[in-house]
Tab-separated table of C-alpha atoms and ligand atoms in Angstrom:
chain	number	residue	atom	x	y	z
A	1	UNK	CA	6.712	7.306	104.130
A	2	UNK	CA	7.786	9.011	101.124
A	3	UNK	CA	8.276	12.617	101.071
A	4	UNK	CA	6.749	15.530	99.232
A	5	UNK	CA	10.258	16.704	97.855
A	6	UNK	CA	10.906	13.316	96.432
A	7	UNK	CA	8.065	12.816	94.447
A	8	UNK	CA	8.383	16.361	93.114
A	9	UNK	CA	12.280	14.989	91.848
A	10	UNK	CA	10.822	12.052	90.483
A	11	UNK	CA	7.853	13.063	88.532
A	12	UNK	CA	10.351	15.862	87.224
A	13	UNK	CA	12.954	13.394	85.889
A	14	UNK	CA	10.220	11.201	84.332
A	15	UNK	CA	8.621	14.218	82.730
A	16	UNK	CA	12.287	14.946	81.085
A	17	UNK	CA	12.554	11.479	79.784
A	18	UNK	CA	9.385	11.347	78.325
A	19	UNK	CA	10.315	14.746	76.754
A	20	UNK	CA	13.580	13.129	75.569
A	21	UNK	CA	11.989	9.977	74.284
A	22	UNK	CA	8.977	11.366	72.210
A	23	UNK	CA	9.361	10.570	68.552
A	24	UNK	CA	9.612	12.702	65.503
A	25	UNK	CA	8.719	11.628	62.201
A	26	UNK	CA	11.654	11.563	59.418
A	27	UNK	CA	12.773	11.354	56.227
A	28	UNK	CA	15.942	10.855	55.072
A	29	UNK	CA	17.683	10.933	58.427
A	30	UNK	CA	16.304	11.437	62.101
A	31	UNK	CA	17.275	14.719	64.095
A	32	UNK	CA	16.430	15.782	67.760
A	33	UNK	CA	15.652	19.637	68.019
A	34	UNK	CA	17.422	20.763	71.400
A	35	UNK	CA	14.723	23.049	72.725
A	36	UNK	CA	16.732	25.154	75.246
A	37	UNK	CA	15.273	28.642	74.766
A	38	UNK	CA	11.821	29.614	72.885
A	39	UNK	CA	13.224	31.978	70.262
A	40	UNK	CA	9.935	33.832	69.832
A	41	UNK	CA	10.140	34.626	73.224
A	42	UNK	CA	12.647	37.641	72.199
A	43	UNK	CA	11.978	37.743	68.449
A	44	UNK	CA	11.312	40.878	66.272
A	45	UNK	CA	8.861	41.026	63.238
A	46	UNK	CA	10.798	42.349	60.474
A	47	UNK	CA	8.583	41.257	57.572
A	48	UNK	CA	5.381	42.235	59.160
A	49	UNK	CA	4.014	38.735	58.681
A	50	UNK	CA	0.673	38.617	59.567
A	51	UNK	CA	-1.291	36.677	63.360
A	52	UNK	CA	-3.358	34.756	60.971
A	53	UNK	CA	-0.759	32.266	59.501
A	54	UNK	CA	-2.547	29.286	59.760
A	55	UNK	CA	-0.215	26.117	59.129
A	56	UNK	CA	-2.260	23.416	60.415
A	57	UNK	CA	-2.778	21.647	56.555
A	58	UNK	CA	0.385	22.812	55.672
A	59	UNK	CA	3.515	19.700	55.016
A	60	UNK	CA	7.356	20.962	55.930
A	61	UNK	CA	10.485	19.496	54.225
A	62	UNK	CA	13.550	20.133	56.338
A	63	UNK	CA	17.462	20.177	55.050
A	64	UNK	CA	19.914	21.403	57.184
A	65	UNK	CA	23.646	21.400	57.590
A	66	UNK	CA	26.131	19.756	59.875
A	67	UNK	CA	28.768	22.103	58.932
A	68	UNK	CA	28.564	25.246	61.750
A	69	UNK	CA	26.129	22.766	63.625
A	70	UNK	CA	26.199	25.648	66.468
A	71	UNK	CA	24.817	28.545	64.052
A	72	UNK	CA	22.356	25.910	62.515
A	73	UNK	CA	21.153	24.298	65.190
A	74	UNK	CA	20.127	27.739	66.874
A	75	UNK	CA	18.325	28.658	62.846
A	76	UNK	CA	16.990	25.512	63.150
A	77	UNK	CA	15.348	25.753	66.365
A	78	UNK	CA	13.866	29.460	65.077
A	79	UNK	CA	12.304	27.453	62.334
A	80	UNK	CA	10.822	25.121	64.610
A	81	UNK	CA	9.324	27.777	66.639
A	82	UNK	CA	7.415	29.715	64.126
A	83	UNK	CA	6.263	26.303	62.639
A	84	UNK	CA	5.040	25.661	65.940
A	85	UNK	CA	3.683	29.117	66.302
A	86	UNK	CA	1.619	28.649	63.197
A	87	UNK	CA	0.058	25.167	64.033
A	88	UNK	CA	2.342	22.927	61.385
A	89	UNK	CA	1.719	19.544	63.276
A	90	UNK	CA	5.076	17.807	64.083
A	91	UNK	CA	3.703	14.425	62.152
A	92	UNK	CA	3.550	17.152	58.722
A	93	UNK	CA	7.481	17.913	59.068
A	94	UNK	CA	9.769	16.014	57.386
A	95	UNK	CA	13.599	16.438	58.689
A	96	UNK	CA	16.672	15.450	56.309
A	97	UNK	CA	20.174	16.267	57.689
A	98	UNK	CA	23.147	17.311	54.643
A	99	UNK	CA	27.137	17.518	55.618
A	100	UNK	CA	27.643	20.683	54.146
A	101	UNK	CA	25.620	23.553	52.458
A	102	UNK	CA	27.047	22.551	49.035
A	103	UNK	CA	24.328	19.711	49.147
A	104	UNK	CA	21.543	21.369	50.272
A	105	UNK	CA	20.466	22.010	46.703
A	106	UNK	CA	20.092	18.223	45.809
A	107	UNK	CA	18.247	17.217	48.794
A	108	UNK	CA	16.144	19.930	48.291
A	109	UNK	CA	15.024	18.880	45.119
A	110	UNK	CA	14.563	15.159	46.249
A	111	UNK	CA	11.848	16.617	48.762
A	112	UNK	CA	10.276	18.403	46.740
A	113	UNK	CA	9.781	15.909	44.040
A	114	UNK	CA	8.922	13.450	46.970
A	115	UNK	CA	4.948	14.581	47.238
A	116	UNK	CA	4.859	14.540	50.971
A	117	UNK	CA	5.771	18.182	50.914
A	118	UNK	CA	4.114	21.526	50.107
A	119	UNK	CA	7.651	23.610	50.863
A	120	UNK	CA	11.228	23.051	51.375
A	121	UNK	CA	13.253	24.863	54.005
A	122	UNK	CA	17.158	24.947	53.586
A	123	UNK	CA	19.313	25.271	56.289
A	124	UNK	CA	22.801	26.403	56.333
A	125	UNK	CA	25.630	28.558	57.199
A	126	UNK	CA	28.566	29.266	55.156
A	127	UNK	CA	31.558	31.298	56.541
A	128	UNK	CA	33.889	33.221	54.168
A	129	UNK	CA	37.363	31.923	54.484
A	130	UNK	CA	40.168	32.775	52.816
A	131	UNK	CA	39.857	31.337	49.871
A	132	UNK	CA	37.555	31.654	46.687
A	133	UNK	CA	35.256	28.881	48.339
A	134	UNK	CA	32.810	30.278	49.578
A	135	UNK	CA	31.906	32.624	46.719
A	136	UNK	CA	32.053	29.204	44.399
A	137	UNK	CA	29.497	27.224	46.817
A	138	UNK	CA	27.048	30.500	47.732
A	139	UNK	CA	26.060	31.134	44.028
A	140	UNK	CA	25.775	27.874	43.105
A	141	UNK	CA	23.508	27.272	45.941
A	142	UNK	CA	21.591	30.275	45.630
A	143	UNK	CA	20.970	29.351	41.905
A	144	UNK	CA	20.878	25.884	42.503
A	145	UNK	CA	17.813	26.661	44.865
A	146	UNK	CA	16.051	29.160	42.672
A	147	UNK	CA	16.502	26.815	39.826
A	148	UNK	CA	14.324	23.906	41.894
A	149	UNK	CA	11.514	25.974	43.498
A	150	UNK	CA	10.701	27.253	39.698
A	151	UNK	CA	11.187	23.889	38.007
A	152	UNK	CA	8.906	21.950	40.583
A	153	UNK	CA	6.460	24.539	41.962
A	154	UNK	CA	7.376	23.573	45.202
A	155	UNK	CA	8.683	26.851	47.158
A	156	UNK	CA	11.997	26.362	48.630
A	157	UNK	CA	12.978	28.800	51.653
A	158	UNK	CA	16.579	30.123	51.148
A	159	UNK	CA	17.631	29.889	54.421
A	160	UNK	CA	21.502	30.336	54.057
A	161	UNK	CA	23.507	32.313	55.692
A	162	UNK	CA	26.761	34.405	54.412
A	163	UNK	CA	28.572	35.947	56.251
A	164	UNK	CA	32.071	37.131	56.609
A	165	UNK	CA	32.777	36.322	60.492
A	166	UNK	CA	31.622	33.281	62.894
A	167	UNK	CA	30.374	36.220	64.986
A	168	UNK	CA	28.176	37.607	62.589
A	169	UNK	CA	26.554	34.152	61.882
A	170	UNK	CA	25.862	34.341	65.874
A	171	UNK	CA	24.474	37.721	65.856
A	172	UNK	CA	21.785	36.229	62.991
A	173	UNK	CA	21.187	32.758	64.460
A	174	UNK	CA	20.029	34.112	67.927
A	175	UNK	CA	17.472	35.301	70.696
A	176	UNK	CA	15.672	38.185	68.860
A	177	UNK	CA	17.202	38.040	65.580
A	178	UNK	CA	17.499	34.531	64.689
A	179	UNK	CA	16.650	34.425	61.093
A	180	UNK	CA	15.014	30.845	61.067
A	181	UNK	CA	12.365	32.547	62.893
A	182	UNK	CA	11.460	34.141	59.577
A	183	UNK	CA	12.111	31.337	57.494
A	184	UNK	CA	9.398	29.306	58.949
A	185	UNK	CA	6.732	31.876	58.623
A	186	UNK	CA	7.470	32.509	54.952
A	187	UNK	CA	7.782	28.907	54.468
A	188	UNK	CA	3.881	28.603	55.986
A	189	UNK	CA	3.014	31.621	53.647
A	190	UNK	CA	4.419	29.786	50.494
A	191	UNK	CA	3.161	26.620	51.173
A	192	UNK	CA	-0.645	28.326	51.546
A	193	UNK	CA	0.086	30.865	48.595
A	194	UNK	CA	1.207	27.472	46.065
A	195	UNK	CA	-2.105	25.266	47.560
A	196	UNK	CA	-3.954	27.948	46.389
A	197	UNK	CA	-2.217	28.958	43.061
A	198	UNK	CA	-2.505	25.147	41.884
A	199	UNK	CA	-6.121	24.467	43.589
A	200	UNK	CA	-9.200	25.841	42.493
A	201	UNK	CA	-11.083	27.656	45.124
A	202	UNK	CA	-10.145	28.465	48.826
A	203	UNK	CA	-11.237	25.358	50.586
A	204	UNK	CA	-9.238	23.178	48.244
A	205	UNK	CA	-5.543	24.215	49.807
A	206	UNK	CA	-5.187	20.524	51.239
A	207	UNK	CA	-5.576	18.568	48.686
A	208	UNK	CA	-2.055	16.403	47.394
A	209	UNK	CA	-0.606	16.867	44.194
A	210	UNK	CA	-1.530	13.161	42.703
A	211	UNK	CA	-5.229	14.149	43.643
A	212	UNK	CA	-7.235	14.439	40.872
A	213	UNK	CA	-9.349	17.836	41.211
A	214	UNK	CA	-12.955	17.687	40.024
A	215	UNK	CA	-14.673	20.696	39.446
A	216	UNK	CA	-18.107	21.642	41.799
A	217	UNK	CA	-21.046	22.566	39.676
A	218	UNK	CA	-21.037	26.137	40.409
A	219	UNK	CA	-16.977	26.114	39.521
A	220	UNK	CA	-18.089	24.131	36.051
A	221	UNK	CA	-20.920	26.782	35.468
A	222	UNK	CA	-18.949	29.364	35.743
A	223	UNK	CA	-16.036	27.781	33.704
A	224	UNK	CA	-18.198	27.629	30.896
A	225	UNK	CA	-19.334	31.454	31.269
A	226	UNK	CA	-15.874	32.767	30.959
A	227	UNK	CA	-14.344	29.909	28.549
A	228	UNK	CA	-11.455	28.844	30.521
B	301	DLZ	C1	34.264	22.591	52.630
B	301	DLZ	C2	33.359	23.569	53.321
B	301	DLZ	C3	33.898	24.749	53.869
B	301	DLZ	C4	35.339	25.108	53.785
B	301	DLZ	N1	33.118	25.633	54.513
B	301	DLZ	C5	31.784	25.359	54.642
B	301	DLZ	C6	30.940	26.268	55.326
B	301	DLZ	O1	31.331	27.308	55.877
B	301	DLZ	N2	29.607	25.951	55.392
B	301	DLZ	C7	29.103	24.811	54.822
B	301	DLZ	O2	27.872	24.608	54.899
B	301	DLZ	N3	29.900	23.941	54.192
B	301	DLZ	C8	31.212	24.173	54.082
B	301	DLZ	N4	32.030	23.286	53.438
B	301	DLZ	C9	31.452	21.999	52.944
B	301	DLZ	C10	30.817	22.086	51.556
B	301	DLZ	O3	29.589	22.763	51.599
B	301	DLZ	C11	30.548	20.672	50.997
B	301	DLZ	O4	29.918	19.889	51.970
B	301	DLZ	C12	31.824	19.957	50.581
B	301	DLZ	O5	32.540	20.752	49.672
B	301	DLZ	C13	31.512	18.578	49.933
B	301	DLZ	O6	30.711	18.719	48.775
């Protein structure tokens, strides 16, 4: 006869695997999120964003580092969170993988001219050592970044951090202050505030960018009333 205790083990060990084994969609590269803590268990709201970010029509473009992979990881597991938090379905994110932060700027742009993405979140972590470095590669990432989300219309989340000290890159990637946390809500926020810059009218937000939008006969109407 088999016993209670052992079925408990087993259905435990074959709820793990099918945990392990569940696929993601990707990109560019495939990447496992390790899941060990819920970050928005212990998170705090700096930006005040609001319950009602609704993510569900919303499409995610992911770049992130292998440089610091400890600090990034953690960020990228905050991102995850408030993605989940927000209703982005896992089939709308799109995950890319970079070796250092120097190329997050590229990448970036390749998802956001790629269509299959309404934002772009960058991941990364750069450390100051003690050379000019770092001051070289964080401006020309910043910029580089800047310079794509205003050339393609697609927002990109600037989700780099500086900082002088491994331990201050801790005390941002973690529990209650781990930045990515942040970086996923605004990146929910931007992709609904560009769907409805480029759309017309509220209930258009899901629409793709090769979509052709027609006007409804109120819209044209009123088009004609005000001459635009
Ligand atoms: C080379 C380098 C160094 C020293 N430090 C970092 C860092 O702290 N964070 C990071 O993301 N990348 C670093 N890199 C790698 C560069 O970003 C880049 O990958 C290489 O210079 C190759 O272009």
């Amino acid at each position: 006869m088999v016993r209670l205790p052992t079925i408990v083990a087993v259905a435990c060990l074959l709820q793990g695997i099918a945990a392990f084994v569940t696929p993601r969609p990707v990109l560019l590269s495939p990447g496992r999120p390790s899941m060990r803590v819920n970050p928005l268990m212990m998170s705090k709201d700096l930006v005040g964003f609001g319950d009602d970010l609704d993510g569900s029509t919303c499409r995610i473009g992911i770049v992130k580092t292998r440089w610091n992979p400890e600090v990034v990881d953690s960020l990228y597991e905050g991102v995850r969170a408030a993605l989940n938090e927000t209703g982005v379905k896992d089939e709308n994110i799109y995950d890319t993988t970079v070796p250092g932060s120097f190329e997050l700027p590229l990448a970036a742009r390749f998802l956001a001219l790629s269509r299959q993405c309404d934002v772009v979140i960058t991941i990364g972590c750069l450390i100051k050592g003690e050379t000019m470095h770092f001051e070289y590669i964080a401006e020309a990432v910043t910029k580089g970044l800047m310079d794509i989300q205003l050339q393609t219309t697609i927002p990109v989340i600037f989700g780099l951090l500086t900082v002088l000290t491994e331990e201050q890159a801790v005390a941002r990637s973690k529990g209650g202050n781990n930045h990515g946390i942040s970086w996923g809500k605004t990146a929910v926020e931007m992709a609904l505030l560009r769907n409805a810059a480029l759309a017309k009218g509220p209930n258009r937000a899901t629409l793709s960018l090769t979509e052709k939008l027609e006007d409804t006969p109120e819209e044209k109407k009123q088009s004609k009333q005000f001459g635009f």
